Amino acid sequence: MVKSKKRALITGITGQDGAYLAKLLLDKDYEVFGTYRRISTPNFWRLQYLGIKEKITILPLELSDSSSIITAIETSQPDELYNLAAQSFVGASFENPIYTTDVSGLGVVRLLEVVRHHCPQVRLYQASTSEMYGDNRSGLLSEETSFIPSSPYAGAKLLAHNSVKIYRESYNLFLSNGILFNHESPLRGLEFVTRKITNEVAKIKLGLSKSISLGNINSSRDWGYAPDYVEAMWRILQHSEPLDIVVATNTNYTVENFLDAACKHAGLDYKDFLKVNKKFLRPLDVNYLRGDNSKAKDVLGWEPQVTFDNLVKIMVDSDIARWKAYKEGKHMPWDALHYPSENNMISFK
Ligand code: NAP
Ligand code: G4F
């Protein structure tokens, strides 16, 4: 008898993690469905970059609209559901707190209601986050550490995280939270600090820019490599029981460390280019994040493969190669050309 393929539905497939996860699942012979938002200009550059856009069935889904969630789930009939969709930029959550809470928090409750009524057999992965730990921390942060959210984004994600636990216990559903620490890649959005740095360093290296403006450079993060982290997501749903689990590297570095490493790799000195601009400071920031991956190692057999130094090199090399190709007149799926200069962008505090 021919065994039919496993079916996976990924919400937020147009984002960094959605694209890498889709690639991983296609390589594992899944039938992959992915959701996008109806926006005026299509946003499929990451799927094109990985050469997988035509292999995925794309469905519309808006987390503020329950009917679109029902339609996407009924159409795809997934065995595994990865909820990666969110308003994921912490800075923007201070500008749009109600929207962020609606999409990244309440949107997950809407999704859980649809799961409960329409596909209770599905295995669901929820994209929880280290941002929920909040500020004033030290040491290794684990599954046992309490959460003290410090932004509307973190508050919304904690609502989602707790709702997953409530639905799991109330209705005996297979629902897991992956508490992922920061993970980056050449497909990272340009508003996040690592990619902002590597994109600007590449432009400085090629004579296309003269400086880089950042906010809180003393903040530290536990930065891993996104393709390693989507492997952890998949392992979480293959585990025999649903669970909540930290995915991290156990190391952390400051934003200044990242900038220094990126500039050194490009043969530059960051002190020649750095401008600190208050515009990029948040009303409240998380200054320290460092995760404890012991449970992920023990239970999932997962370990990060890419070190901090290698992550920086991968991202800098990739952005230099893209800007070089652009200077040579080559066309490629890419975000940087369409991103406005942050000098022209106003933030409301
Ligand atoms: P990302 O690149 O910002 O992708 C977010 C995705 O959500 C995009 O596909 C986006 O669509 C979609 N989306 C946004 N608003 C939506 C809405 N109202 N309805 C439906 N879809 C919507 O984020 P990522 O870095 O891949 O992260 C994936 C998930 O993991 C997010 O939930 C994030 O909060 C969480 N997380 C990320 C990290 C990290 O370090 N990357 C760490 C912990 C947790 P558009 O492309 O149209 O904007
Ligand atoms: O790169 P970031 O914007 O990432 P942040 O806030 O840690 O959030 C990311 O990781 C979370 C996991 O912990 C995810 F849940 C979330 O979805 C997202 O993927 O900022 C990192 C740090 C912050 O302390 C910020 O204040 O960098 C500091 N920073 C300094 N200058 C800057 C800048 N951040 C940005 N985006 N831009 C700057 O110019």
Short mmCIF file of N, CA, C and O in Angstrom, two decimals, residues 14-16 42-46 48-49 185-192 195-196 198-199 203 315 318-319 322-323 326 332-341:
data_model
loop_
_atom_site.label_atom_id
_atom_site.label_comp_id
_atom_site.label_asym_id
_atom_site.label_seq_id
_atom_site.Cartn_x
_atom_site.Cartn_y
_atom_site.Cartn_z
N THR A 14 5.99 33.24 4.84
CA THR A 14 6.78 34.27 4.14
C THR A 14 7.88 34.85 5.03
O THR A 14 8.72 35.61 4.55
N GLY A 15 7.91 34.50 6.33
CA GLY A 15 8.94 35.02 7.24
C GLY A 15 10.21 34.16 7.22
O GLY A 15 10.29 33.14 6.52
N GLN A 16 11.20 34.61 8.01
CA GLN A 16 12.48 33.88 8.06
C GLN A 16 12.30 32.41 8.40
O GLN A 16 12.74 31.51 7.68
N PRO A 42 3.23 41.34 -3.27
CA PRO A 42 3.57 40.00 -2.79
C PRO A 42 4.95 39.95 -2.13
O PRO A 42 5.86 40.70 -2.49
N ASN A 43 5.07 39.05 -1.14
CA ASN A 43 6.25 39.04 -0.28
C ASN A 43 6.82 37.63 -0.21
O ASN A 43 6.90 37.05 0.85
N PHE A 44 7.17 37.08 -1.36
CA PHE A 44 7.60 35.68 -1.38
C PHE A 44 9.11 35.54 -1.64
O PHE A 44 9.57 34.50 -2.07
N TRP A 45 9.87 36.63 -1.37
CA TRP A 45 11.27 36.61 -1.80
C TRP A 45 12.07 35.49 -1.11
O TRP A 45 12.97 34.89 -1.72
N ARG A 46 11.74 35.18 0.16
CA ARG A 46 12.53 34.15 0.86
C ARG A 46 12.30 32.77 0.25
O ARG A 46 13.24 31.98 0.11
N GLN A 48 11.46 32.21 -2.80
CA GLN A 48 12.14 32.22 -4.10
C GLN A 48 13.64 32.05 -3.92
O GLN A 48 14.30 31.32 -4.65
N TYR A 49 14.17 32.71 -2.91
CA TYR A 49 15.61 32.65 -2.61
C TYR A 49 16.05 31.20 -2.36
O TYR A 49 17.11 30.77 -2.81
N SER A 185 19.88 34.85 10.38
CA SER A 185 20.32 34.22 9.14
C SER A 185 20.35 35.29 8.05
O SER A 185 19.88 36.40 8.26
N PRO A 186 20.81 34.93 6.85
CA PRO A 186 20.71 35.88 5.73
C PRO A 186 19.26 36.20 5.35
O PRO A 186 19.02 37.16 4.63
N LEU A 187 18.30 35.42 5.83
CA LEU A 187 16.88 35.69 5.54
C LEU A 187 16.19 36.48 6.65
O LEU A 187 14.98 36.67 6.63
N ARG A 188 16.93 36.93 7.66
CA ARG A 188 16.37 37.71 8.75
C ARG A 188 15.84 39.04 8.21
O ARG A 188 16.43 39.63 7.29
N GLY A 189 14.75 39.53 8.78
CA GLY A 189 14.21 40.83 8.38
C GLY A 189 15.19 41.95 8.67
O GLY A 189 15.95 41.90 9.64
N LEU A 190 15.16 43.00 7.85
CA LEU A 190 16.16 44.07 7.95
C LEU A 190 15.98 44.97 9.16
O LEU A 190 16.89 45.73 9.51
N GLU A 191 14.82 44.91 9.83
CA GLU A 191 14.64 45.76 11.01
C GLU A 191 15.31 45.17 12.25
O GLU A 191 15.55 45.88 13.23
N PHE A 192 15.64 43.88 12.24
CA PHE A 192 16.28 43.25 13.40
C PHE A 192 17.78 43.58 13.40
O PHE A 192 18.40 43.70 12.35
N ARG A 195 20.76 41.65 11.22
CA ARG A 195 20.72 41.83 9.75
C ARG A 195 20.91 43.30 9.39
O ARG A 195 21.53 43.62 8.36
N LYS A 196 20.41 44.20 10.24
CA LYS A 196 20.65 45.63 10.02
C LYS A 196 22.16 45.87 9.98
O LYS A 196 22.67 46.57 9.11
N THR A 198 24.66 43.56 9.42
CA THR A 198 25.41 42.92 8.32
C THR A 198 25.10 43.59 6.98
O THR A 198 25.97 43.72 6.12
N ASN A 199 23.86 44.07 6.81
CA ASN A 199 23.51 44.77 5.58
C ASN A 199 24.28 46.09 5.47
O ASN A 199 24.83 46.42 4.42
N LYS A 203 27.34 47.32 2.86
CA LYS A 203 27.28 48.55 2.06
C LYS A 203 28.51 49.44 2.31
O LYS A 203 29.07 50.02 1.38
N MET A 315 26.35 35.66 7.64
CA MET A 315 25.46 36.80 7.34
C MET A 315 26.21 37.93 6.61
O MET A 315 25.69 38.52 5.66
N SER A 318 27.04 36.83 3.01
CA SER A 318 25.83 36.80 2.19
C SER A 318 25.43 38.22 1.77
O SER A 318 25.10 38.46 0.60
N ASP A 319 25.46 39.17 2.71
CA ASP A 319 25.06 40.53 2.33
C ASP A 319 26.08 41.18 1.40
O ASP A 319 25.69 41.91 0.48
N ARG A 322 25.39 39.82 -2.04
CA ARG A 322 24.17 40.35 -2.66
C ARG A 322 24.39 41.77 -3.19
O ARG A 322 23.96 42.11 -4.29
N TRP A 323 25.07 42.62 -2.38
CA TRP A 323 25.31 43.99 -2.85
C TRP A 323 26.30 44.01 -4.03
O TRP A 323 26.17 44.83 -4.94
N TYR A 326 24.31 43.08 -7.03
CA TYR A 326 23.47 44.23 -7.41
C TYR A 326 24.30 45.24 -8.22
O TYR A 326 23.86 45.75 -9.26
N MET A 332 17.96 39.36 -8.23
CA MET A 332 17.76 38.18 -7.37
C MET A 332 16.63 38.47 -6.39
O MET A 332 16.32 39.66 -6.14
N PRO A 333 16.01 37.43 -5.82
CA PRO A 333 15.00 37.68 -4.79
C PRO A 333 15.70 38.24 -3.55
O PRO A 333 16.60 37.61 -3.02
N TRP A 334 15.28 39.43 -3.12
CA TRP A 334 16.07 40.14 -2.10
C TRP A 334 15.23 41.26 -1.53
O TRP A 334 14.47 41.91 -2.26
N ASP A 335 15.37 41.54 -0.24
CA ASP A 335 14.56 42.57 0.41
C ASP A 335 15.22 43.95 0.45
O ASP A 335 14.55 44.98 0.45
N ALA A 336 16.56 44.00 0.49
CA ALA A 336 17.25 45.24 0.87
C ALA A 336 16.93 46.42 -0.03
O ALA A 336 16.80 47.56 0.45
N LEU A 337 16.79 46.18 -1.33
CA LEU A 337 16.54 47.30 -2.24
C LEU A 337 15.23 48.00 -1.97
O LEU A 337 15.08 49.19 -2.25
N HIS A 338 14.27 47.27 -1.40
CA HIS A 338 12.93 47.82 -1.22
C HIS A 338 12.71 48.35 0.19
O HIS A 338 11.63 48.79 0.53
N TYR A 339 13.74 48.27 1.04
CA TYR A 339 13.59 48.71 2.43
C TYR A 339 13.97 50.19 2.52
O TYR A 339 15.05 50.57 2.05
N PRO A 340 13.11 51.03 3.10
CA PRO A 340 13.45 52.46 3.15
C PRO A 340 14.62 52.73 4.08
O PRO A 340 14.82 51.99 5.04
N SER A 341 15.36 53.79 3.82
CA SER A 341 16.43 54.20 4.74
C SER A 341 15.82 54.56 6.08
O SER A 341 14.83 55.30 6.14
#
